Amino acid sequence: AQSVTQLDSHVSVSEGTPVLLRCNYSSSYSPSLFWYVQHPNKGLQLLLKYTSAATLVKGINGFEAEFKKSETSFHLTKPSAHMSDAAEYFCVVRSKTSYDKVIFGPGTSLSVIP
Amino acid sequence: DGGITQSPKYLFRKEGQNVTLSCEQNLNHDAMYWYRQDPGQGLRLIYYSQIVNDFQKGDIAEGYSVSREKKESFPLTVTSAQKNPTAFYLCASSKPETGPNYGYTFGSGTRLTVV
């Protein structure tokens, strides 16, 4: 069985400070993991993905995530938050062996304080 | 530029009416998906289609119907049987699973409100 847990429903940071959005997963198979960002009333945009290559994945807009199998985690980080980073972030797990097994986490809302 | 187009952006429906949401892609993706998004619940899969003329139910298919007559198009009909249709609907597409780049491409969504 697969599942995704995003440990924080809401995170608030000051502009220029680091961002950490936490994601833990459960998967019976070797998973692929993704982070998506959604700005208000918009579709989802792919930030980055892990597909069993390098465990540290760099994405767009300065975000990166590290796959830690021992901790079953895929936390999203950014060294310095920008006002435009304020959005909803979704962690997603997908099994390579089952086409329709794509699970979205409940999302983490990121606020950036000036 | 390639992408997914959803229309309309906002849709209002009277109770008891069927309504169809449009989703068109020019990415030459084989697979297409419909998701429903409600506050605090993430995304839930309604229907998906891997190839033309074939589609499968997702987790919450009741009250919805789809068709896939063309590779580019995957319209979603919200029927009167759907008890709580007010939500944000997202369409997505992806390349075949065997490739490494099978992240989804999403449309910009349709917000459906029942009045």
PDB file of C-alpha atoms in Angstrom:
ATOM      1  CA  ALA A   1       0.000   0.000   0.000  1.00  0.00           C
ATOM      2  CA  GLN A   2       1.125   3.502  -0.715  1.00  0.00           C
ATOM      3  CA  SER A   3       0.569   6.673   1.245  1.00  0.00           C
ATOM      4  CA  VAL A   4       1.945  10.166   1.554  1.00  0.00           C
ATOM      5  CA  THR A   5       2.074  12.257   4.698  1.00  0.00           C
ATOM      6  CA  GLN A   6       2.814  15.948   4.690  1.00  0.00           C
ATOM      7  CA  LEU A   7       3.541  16.682   8.293  1.00  0.00           C
ATOM      8  CA  ASP A   8       2.595  20.347   8.256  1.00  0.00           C
ATOM      9  CA  SER A   9      -0.636  21.689   6.824  1.00  0.00           C
ATOM     10  CA  HIS A  10       0.748  25.218   7.011  1.00  0.00           C
ATOM     11  CA  VAL A  11       4.263  26.672   7.199  1.00  0.00           C
ATOM     12  CA  SER A  12       5.106  30.321   7.642  1.00  0.00           C
ATOM     13  CA  VAL A  13       8.593  31.746   7.066  1.00  0.00           C
ATOM     14  CA  SER A  14      10.116  35.186   6.763  1.00  0.00           C
ATOM     15  CA  GLU A  15      11.409  36.323   3.408  1.00  0.00           C
ATOM     16  CA  GLY A  16      15.076  35.402   3.017  1.00  0.00           C
ATOM     17  CA  THR A  17      14.980  32.552   5.555  1.00  0.00           C
ATOM     18  CA  PRO A  18      15.155  28.825   4.727  1.00  0.00           C
ATOM     19  CA  VAL A  19      12.136  26.772   3.759  1.00  0.00           C
ATOM     20  CA  LEU A  20      11.538  23.181   4.873  1.00  0.00           C
ATOM     21  CA  LEU A  21       8.399  21.307   3.798  1.00  0.00           C
ATOM     22  CA  ARG A  22       8.265  17.778   5.107  1.00  0.00           C
ATOM     23  CA  CYS A  23       7.038  14.687   3.290  1.00  0.00           C
ATOM     24  CA  ASN A  24       7.070  11.050   4.351  1.00  0.00           C
ATOM     25  CA  TYR A  25       5.892   8.220   2.175  1.00  0.00           C
ATOM     26  CA  SER A  26       5.000   4.595   2.348  1.00  0.00           C
ATOM     27  CA  SER A  27       5.356   2.387  -0.696  1.00  0.00           C
ATOM     28  CA  SER A  28       5.481  -1.335  -1.325  1.00  0.00           C
ATOM     29  CA  TYR A  29       7.513  -0.786  -4.456  1.00  0.00           C
ATOM     30  CA  SER A  30      10.447   1.379  -5.450  1.00  0.00           C
ATOM     31  CA  PRO A  31       8.668   4.714  -5.705  1.00  0.00           C
ATOM     32  CA  SER A  32       8.998   7.772  -7.826  1.00  0.00           C
ATOM     33  CA  LEU A  33       8.471  10.937  -5.841  1.00  0.00           C
ATOM     34  CA  PHE A  34       7.458  14.391  -6.947  1.00  0.00           C
ATOM     35  CA  TRP A  35       6.858  17.832  -5.538  1.00  0.00           C
ATOM     36  CA  TYR A  36       4.295  20.095  -7.171  1.00  0.00           C
ATOM     37  CA  VAL A  37       3.450  23.716  -6.466  1.00  0.00           C
ATOM     38  CA  GLN A  38       0.043  25.308  -6.899  1.00  0.00           C
ATOM     39  CA  HIS A  39      -0.596  29.015  -6.835  1.00  0.00           C
ATOM     40  CA  PRO A  40      -4.159  30.192  -6.057  1.00  0.00           C
ATOM     41  CA  ASN A  41      -6.724  29.136  -8.660  1.00  0.00           C
ATOM     42  CA  LYS A  42      -4.010  27.659 -10.856  1.00  0.00           C
ATOM     43  CA  GLY A  43      -3.043  24.184 -11.958  1.00  0.00           C
ATOM     44  CA  LEU A  44      -0.135  22.288 -10.461  1.00  0.00           C
ATOM     45  CA  GLN A  45       3.405  22.831 -11.662  1.00  0.00           C
ATOM     46  CA  LEU A  46       6.131  20.219 -11.304  1.00  0.00           C
ATOM     47  CA  LEU A  47       8.957  21.444  -9.057  1.00  0.00           C
ATOM     48  CA  LEU A  48      11.153  18.365  -9.076  1.00  0.00           C
ATOM     49  CA  LYS A  49      11.113  14.579  -9.202  1.00  0.00           C
ATOM     50  CA  TYR A  50      13.055  11.617  -7.902  1.00  0.00           C
ATOM     51  CA  THR A  51      13.157   8.541 -10.135  1.00  0.00           C
ATOM     52  CA  SER A  52      15.933   6.384  -8.574  1.00  0.00           C
ATOM     53  CA  ALA A  53      18.836   8.395  -9.914  1.00  0.00           C
ATOM     54  CA  ALA A  54      20.626  10.884  -7.641  1.00  0.00           C
ATOM     55  CA  THR A  55      19.111  11.090  -4.176  1.00  0.00           C
ATOM     56  CA  LEU A  56      19.524  14.873  -4.030  1.00  0.00           C
ATOM     57  CA  VAL A  57      17.256  16.363  -6.626  1.00  0.00           C
ATOM     58  CA  LYS A  58      17.372  19.953  -7.767  1.00  0.00           C
ATOM     59  CA  GLY A  59      14.265  21.583  -9.132  1.00  0.00           C
ATOM     60  CA  ILE A  60      13.064  24.893 -10.412  1.00  0.00           C
ATOM     61  CA  ASN A  61      13.097  28.197  -8.527  1.00  0.00           C
ATOM     62  CA  GLY A  62      15.946  27.117  -6.231  1.00  0.00           C
ATOM     63  CA  PHE A  63      14.095  24.228  -4.598  1.00  0.00           C
ATOM     64  CA  GLU A  64      15.673  20.877  -3.917  1.00  0.00           C
ATOM     65  CA  ALA A  65      14.703  17.665  -2.167  1.00  0.00           C
ATOM     66  CA  GLU A  66      16.603  14.710  -0.788  1.00  0.00           C
ATOM     67  CA  PHE A  67      15.354  11.154  -0.995  1.00  0.00           C
ATOM     68  CA  LYS A  68      16.197   9.267   2.209  1.00  0.00           C
ATOM     69  CA  LYS A  69      15.139   5.670   1.939  1.00  0.00           C
ATOM     70  CA  SER A  70      16.020   4.837   5.543  1.00  0.00           C
ATOM     71  CA  GLU A  71      13.738   7.592   6.771  1.00  0.00           C
ATOM     72  CA  THR A  72      11.155   7.189   3.971  1.00  0.00           C
ATOM     73  CA  SER A  73      11.315  10.928   3.532  1.00  0.00           C
ATOM     74  CA  PHE A  74      11.465  13.371   0.645  1.00  0.00           C
ATOM     75  CA  HIS A  75      11.588  16.791   2.267  1.00  0.00           C
ATOM     76  CA  LEU A  76      11.558  19.933   0.131  1.00  0.00           C
ATOM     77  CA  THR A  77      13.978  22.743   0.945  1.00  0.00           C
ATOM     78  CA  LYS A  78      15.030  26.145  -0.283  1.00  0.00           C
ATOM     79  CA  PRO A  79      17.854  28.211   1.229  1.00  0.00           C
ATOM     80  CA  SER A  80      16.099  31.560   1.011  1.00  0.00           C
ATOM     81  CA  ALA A  81      12.364  32.143   0.694  1.00  0.00           C
ATOM     82  CA  HIS A  82      10.976  34.650  -1.758  1.00  0.00           C
ATOM     83  CA  MET A  83       7.554  36.258  -1.632  1.00  0.00           C
ATOM     84  CA  SER A  84       6.621  34.496  -4.861  1.00  0.00           C
ATOM     85  CA  ASP A  85       7.120  31.120  -3.146  1.00  0.00           C
ATOM     86  CA  ALA A  86       3.872  31.552  -1.218  1.00  0.00           C
ATOM     87  CA  ALA A  87       1.674  28.740  -2.537  1.00  0.00           C
ATOM     88  CA  GLU A  88       0.377  25.242  -1.838  1.00  0.00           C
ATOM     89  CA  TYR A  89       2.895  22.408  -2.162  1.00  0.00           C
ATOM     90  CA  PHE A  90       2.021  18.785  -2.820  1.00  0.00           C
ATOM     91  CA  CYS A  91       4.202  15.735  -2.317  1.00  0.00           C
ATOM     92  CA  VAL A  92       3.300  12.877  -4.670  1.00  0.00           C
ATOM     93  CA  VAL A  93       4.299   9.218  -4.759  1.00  0.00           C
ATOM     94  CA  ARG A  94       3.921   7.012  -7.792  1.00  0.00           C
ATOM     95  CA  SER A  95       4.605   3.320  -8.102  1.00  0.00           C
ATOM     96  CA  LYS A  96       6.442   2.230 -11.230  1.00  0.00           C
ATOM     97  CA  THR A  97       4.665  -1.090 -11.239  1.00  0.00           C
ATOM     98  CA  SER A  98       1.084   0.122 -11.078  1.00  0.00           C
ATOM     99  CA  TYR A  99      -0.079   2.645 -13.561  1.00  0.00           C
ATOM    100  CA  ASP A 100      -2.864   4.190 -11.579  1.00  0.00           C
ATOM    101  CA  LYS A 101      -1.188   4.248  -8.191  1.00  0.00           C
ATOM    102  CA  VAL A 102      -0.441   7.926  -7.885  1.00  0.00           C
ATOM    103  CA  ILE A 103      -1.061   9.341  -4.440  1.00  0.00           C
ATOM    104  CA  PHE A 104      -1.127  13.037  -3.635  1.00  0.00           C
ATOM    105  CA  GLY A 105      -0.368  14.294  -0.165  1.00  0.00           C
ATOM    106  CA  PRO A 106      -2.888  16.680   1.421  1.00  0.00           C
ATOM    107  CA  GLY A 107      -0.697  19.680   0.723  1.00  0.00           C
ATOM    108  CA  THR A 108       1.275  22.225   2.736  1.00  0.00           C
ATOM    109  CA  SER A 109       0.399  25.884   2.491  1.00  0.00           C
ATOM    110  CA  LEU A 110       3.500  28.088   2.561  1.00  0.00           C
ATOM    111  CA  SER A 111       3.219  31.695   3.662  1.00  0.00           C
ATOM    112  CA  VAL A 112       6.136  34.103   3.262  1.00  0.00           C
ATOM    113  CA  ILE A 113       6.222  37.100   5.567  1.00  0.00           C
ATOM    114  CA  PRO A 114       7.897  40.268   4.287  1.00  0.00           C
TER     115      PRO A 114
ATOM    116  CA  ASP B   1       3.972  26.021 -26.820  1.00  0.00           C
ATOM    117  CA  GLY B   2       2.596  22.649 -25.792  1.00  0.00           C
ATOM    118  CA  GLY B   3       0.314  22.336 -22.852  1.00  0.00           C
ATOM    119  CA  ILE B   4      -3.081  21.457 -21.469  1.00  0.00           C
ATOM    120  CA  THR B   5      -6.066  23.728 -21.848  1.00  0.00           C
ATOM    121  CA  GLN B   6      -9.037  23.475 -19.549  1.00  0.00           C
ATOM    122  CA  SER B   7     -12.210  25.402 -20.165  1.00  0.00           C
ATOM    123  CA  PRO B   8     -14.074  27.151 -18.836  1.00  0.00           C
ATOM    124  CA  LYS B   9     -12.089  28.552 -15.929  1.00  0.00           C
ATOM    125  CA  TYR B  10     -15.255  29.121 -13.880  1.00  0.00           C
ATOM    126  CA  LEU B  11     -18.529  27.255 -14.294  1.00  0.00           C
ATOM    127  CA  PHE B  12     -21.833  27.565 -12.526  1.00  0.00           C
ATOM    128  CA  ARG B  13     -24.419  24.821 -12.632  1.00  0.00           C
ATOM    129  CA  LYS B  14     -27.936  24.535 -11.336  1.00  0.00           C
ATOM    130  CA  GLU B  15     -28.795  21.497  -9.282  1.00  0.00           C
ATOM    131  CA  GLY B  16     -30.024  18.624 -11.427  1.00  0.00           C
ATOM    132  CA  GLN B  17     -28.104  19.668 -14.509  1.00  0.00           C
ATOM    133  CA  ASN B  18     -25.288  17.843 -16.232  1.00  0.00           C
ATOM    134  CA  VAL B  19     -22.242  19.873 -17.176  1.00  0.00           C
ATOM    135  CA  THR B  20     -19.168  19.025 -19.254  1.00  0.00           C
ATOM    136  CA  LEU B  21     -15.653  20.251 -18.535  1.00  0.00           C
ATOM    137  CA  SER B  22     -13.239  20.431 -21.428  1.00  0.00           C
ATOM    138  CA  CYS B  23      -9.619  19.261 -21.394  1.00  0.00           C
ATOM    139  CA  GLU B  24      -7.395  19.443 -24.484  1.00  0.00           C
ATOM    140  CA  GLN B  25      -3.668  18.712 -24.750  1.00  0.00           C
ATOM    141  CA  ASN B  26      -1.183  19.136 -27.575  1.00  0.00           C
ATOM    142  CA  LEU B  27       1.700  17.370 -25.856  1.00  0.00           C
ATOM    143  CA  ASN B  28       1.141  14.078 -27.651  1.00  0.00           C
ATOM    144  CA  HIS B  29       0.724  12.406 -24.271  1.00  0.00           C
ATOM    145  CA  ASP B  30      -0.991   9.053 -24.207  1.00  0.00           C
ATOM    146  CA  ALA B  31      -2.369   9.219 -20.689  1.00  0.00           C
ATOM    147  CA  MET B  32      -4.866  11.740 -19.345  1.00  0.00           C
ATOM    148  CA  TYR B  33      -6.418  12.154 -15.923  1.00  0.00           C
ATOM    149  CA  TRP B  34      -9.138  14.014 -14.088  1.00  0.00           C
ATOM    150  CA  TYR B  35      -8.705  15.011 -10.474  1.00  0.00           C
ATOM    151  CA  ARG B  36     -10.967  16.738  -8.025  1.00  0.00           C
ATOM    152  CA  GLN B  37      -9.514  19.078  -5.426  1.00  0.00           C
ATOM    153  CA  ASP B  38     -11.295  20.037  -2.229  1.00  0.00           C
ATOM    154  CA  PRO B  39      -9.790  22.204   0.509  1.00  0.00           C
ATOM    155  CA  GLY B  40      -7.501  20.243   2.820  1.00  0.00           C
ATOM    156  CA  GLN B  41      -7.948  16.974   0.922  1.00  0.00           C
ATOM    157  CA  GLY B  42      -5.305  17.101  -1.772  1.00  0.00           C
ATOM    158  CA  LEU B  43      -6.232  15.660  -5.141  1.00  0.00           C
ATOM    159  CA  ARG B  44      -8.481  12.669  -5.709  1.00  0.00           C
ATOM    160  CA  LEU B  45      -8.544  10.726  -8.960  1.00  0.00           C
ATOM    161  CA  ILE B  46     -11.876  10.626 -10.780  1.00  0.00           C
ATOM    162  CA  TYR B  47     -11.046   8.904 -14.071  1.00  0.00           C
ATOM    163  CA  TYR B  48      -7.995   8.207 -16.158  1.00  0.00           C
ATOM    164  CA  SER B  49      -7.298   7.076 -19.695  1.00  0.00           C
ATOM    165  CA  GLN B  50      -4.158   5.401 -20.961  1.00  0.00           C
ATOM    166  CA  ILE B  51      -5.109   5.251 -24.639  1.00  0.00           C
ATOM    167  CA  VAL B  52      -7.827   6.410 -26.988  1.00  0.00           C
ATOM    168  CA  ASN B  53     -11.213   4.731 -26.541  1.00  0.00           C
ATOM    169  CA  ASP B  54     -10.230   3.351 -23.162  1.00  0.00           C
ATOM    170  CA  PHE B  55     -10.640   4.773 -19.659  1.00  0.00           C
ATOM    171  CA  GLN B  56     -10.728   3.530 -16.092  1.00  0.00           C
ATOM    172  CA  LYS B  57     -12.461   4.629 -12.919  1.00  0.00           C
ATOM    173  CA  GLY B  58     -10.406   6.271 -10.257  1.00  0.00           C
ATOM    174  CA  ASP B  59     -11.152   6.543  -6.567  1.00  0.00           C
ATOM    175  CA  ILE B  60     -14.249   8.754  -6.799  1.00  0.00           C
ATOM    176  CA  ALA B  61     -15.869   8.038 -10.182  1.00  0.00           C
ATOM    177  CA  GLU B  62     -19.486   7.962  -8.999  1.00  0.00           C
ATOM    178  CA  GLY B  63     -21.531  10.741 -10.562  1.00  0.00           C
ATOM    179  CA  TYR B  64     -18.974  11.411 -13.298  1.00  0.00           C
ATOM    180  CA  SER B  65     -18.472  10.188 -16.851  1.00  0.00           C
ATOM    181  CA  VAL B  66     -15.721  10.624 -19.448  1.00  0.00           C
ATOM    182  CA  SER B  67     -14.909   9.856 -23.062  1.00  0.00           C
ATOM    183  CA  ARG B  68     -11.638   9.546 -24.955  1.00  0.00           C
ATOM    184  CA  GLU B  69     -12.487   9.646 -28.645  1.00  0.00           C
ATOM    185  CA  LYS B  70      -9.337  11.549 -29.543  1.00  0.00           C
ATOM    186  CA  LYS B  71      -5.841  11.459 -28.077  1.00  0.00           C
ATOM    187  CA  GLU B  72      -5.943  15.194 -27.499  1.00  0.00           C
ATOM    188  CA  SER B  73      -9.258  15.397 -25.690  1.00  0.00           C
ATOM    189  CA  PHE B  74     -10.608  13.985 -22.428  1.00  0.00           C
ATOM    190  CA  PRO B  75     -13.860  15.737 -21.455  1.00  0.00           C
ATOM    191  CA  LEU B  76     -15.431  15.169 -18.036  1.00  0.00           C
ATOM    192  CA  THR B  77     -19.176  15.249 -17.490  1.00  0.00           C
ATOM    193  CA  VAL B  78     -20.429  15.980 -14.007  1.00  0.00           C
ATOM    194  CA  THR B  79     -23.867  14.434 -13.842  1.00  0.00           C
ATOM    195  CA  SER B  80     -26.808  15.210 -11.602  1.00  0.00           C
ATOM    196  CA  ALA B  81     -25.959  12.027  -9.705  1.00  0.00           C
ATOM    197  CA  GLN B  82     -22.877  13.672  -8.220  1.00  0.00           C
ATOM    198  CA  LYS B  83     -24.079  14.745  -4.781  1.00  0.00           C
ATOM    199  CA  ASN B  84     -21.482  17.381  -4.025  1.00  0.00           C
ATOM    200  CA  PRO B  85     -20.003  18.635  -7.287  1.00  0.00           C
ATOM    201  CA  THR B  86     -18.752  22.021  -6.136  1.00  0.00           C
ATOM    202  CA  ALA B  87     -14.959  21.722  -6.371  1.00  0.00           C
ATOM    203  CA  PHE B  88     -11.868  22.605  -8.334  1.00  0.00           C
ATOM    204  CA  TYR B  89     -11.281  20.154 -11.190  1.00  0.00           C
ATOM    205  CA  LEU B  90      -7.844  19.518 -12.624  1.00  0.00           C
ATOM    206  CA  CYS B  91      -6.956  17.707 -15.811  1.00  0.00           C
ATOM    207  CA  ALA B  92      -3.487  16.235 -16.303  1.00  0.00           C
ATOM    208  CA  SER B  93      -1.576  14.256 -18.875  1.00  0.00           C
ATOM    209  CA  SER B  94       1.608  12.200 -18.896  1.00  0.00           C
ATOM    210  CA  LYS B  95       3.909  10.239 -21.144  1.00  0.00           C
ATOM    211  CA  PRO B  96       3.885   6.462 -21.009  1.00  0.00           C
ATOM    212  CA  GLU B  97       5.003   5.049 -17.710  1.00  0.00           C
ATOM    213  CA  THR B  98       8.007   3.281 -19.170  1.00  0.00           C
ATOM    214  CA  GLY B  99       9.808   6.561 -19.733  1.00  0.00           C
ATOM    215  CA  PRO B 100      11.687   8.321 -16.940  1.00  0.00           C
ATOM    216  CA  ASN B 101       9.911  11.589 -17.415  1.00  0.00           C
ATOM    217  CA  TYR B 102       6.435  10.603 -16.424  1.00  0.00           C
ATOM    218  CA  GLY B 103       5.631  13.515 -14.229  1.00  0.00           C
ATOM    219  CA  TYR B 104       2.255  14.998 -14.869  1.00  0.00           C
ATOM    220  CA  THR B 105       1.489  18.170 -16.778  1.00  0.00           C
ATOM    221  CA  PHE B 106      -1.543  19.911 -15.337  1.00  0.00           C
ATOM    222  CA  GLY B 107      -4.101  22.253 -16.794  1.00  0.00           C
ATOM    223  CA  SER B 108      -5.033  25.439 -14.986  1.00  0.00           C
ATOM    224  CA  GLY B 109      -8.248  23.990 -13.632  1.00  0.00           C
ATOM    225  CA  THR B 110     -11.982  24.599 -13.736  1.00  0.00           C
ATOM    226  CA  ARG B 111     -13.822  25.791 -10.658  1.00  0.00           C
ATOM    227  CA  LEU B 112     -17.338  24.381 -10.659  1.00  0.00           C
ATOM    228  CA  THR B 113     -19.973  25.843  -8.393  1.00  0.00           C
ATOM    229  CA  VAL B 114     -23.487  24.508  -7.997  1.00  0.00           C
ATOM    230  CA  VAL B 115     -26.029  27.236  -7.406  1.00  0.00           C
TER     231      VAL B 115
END
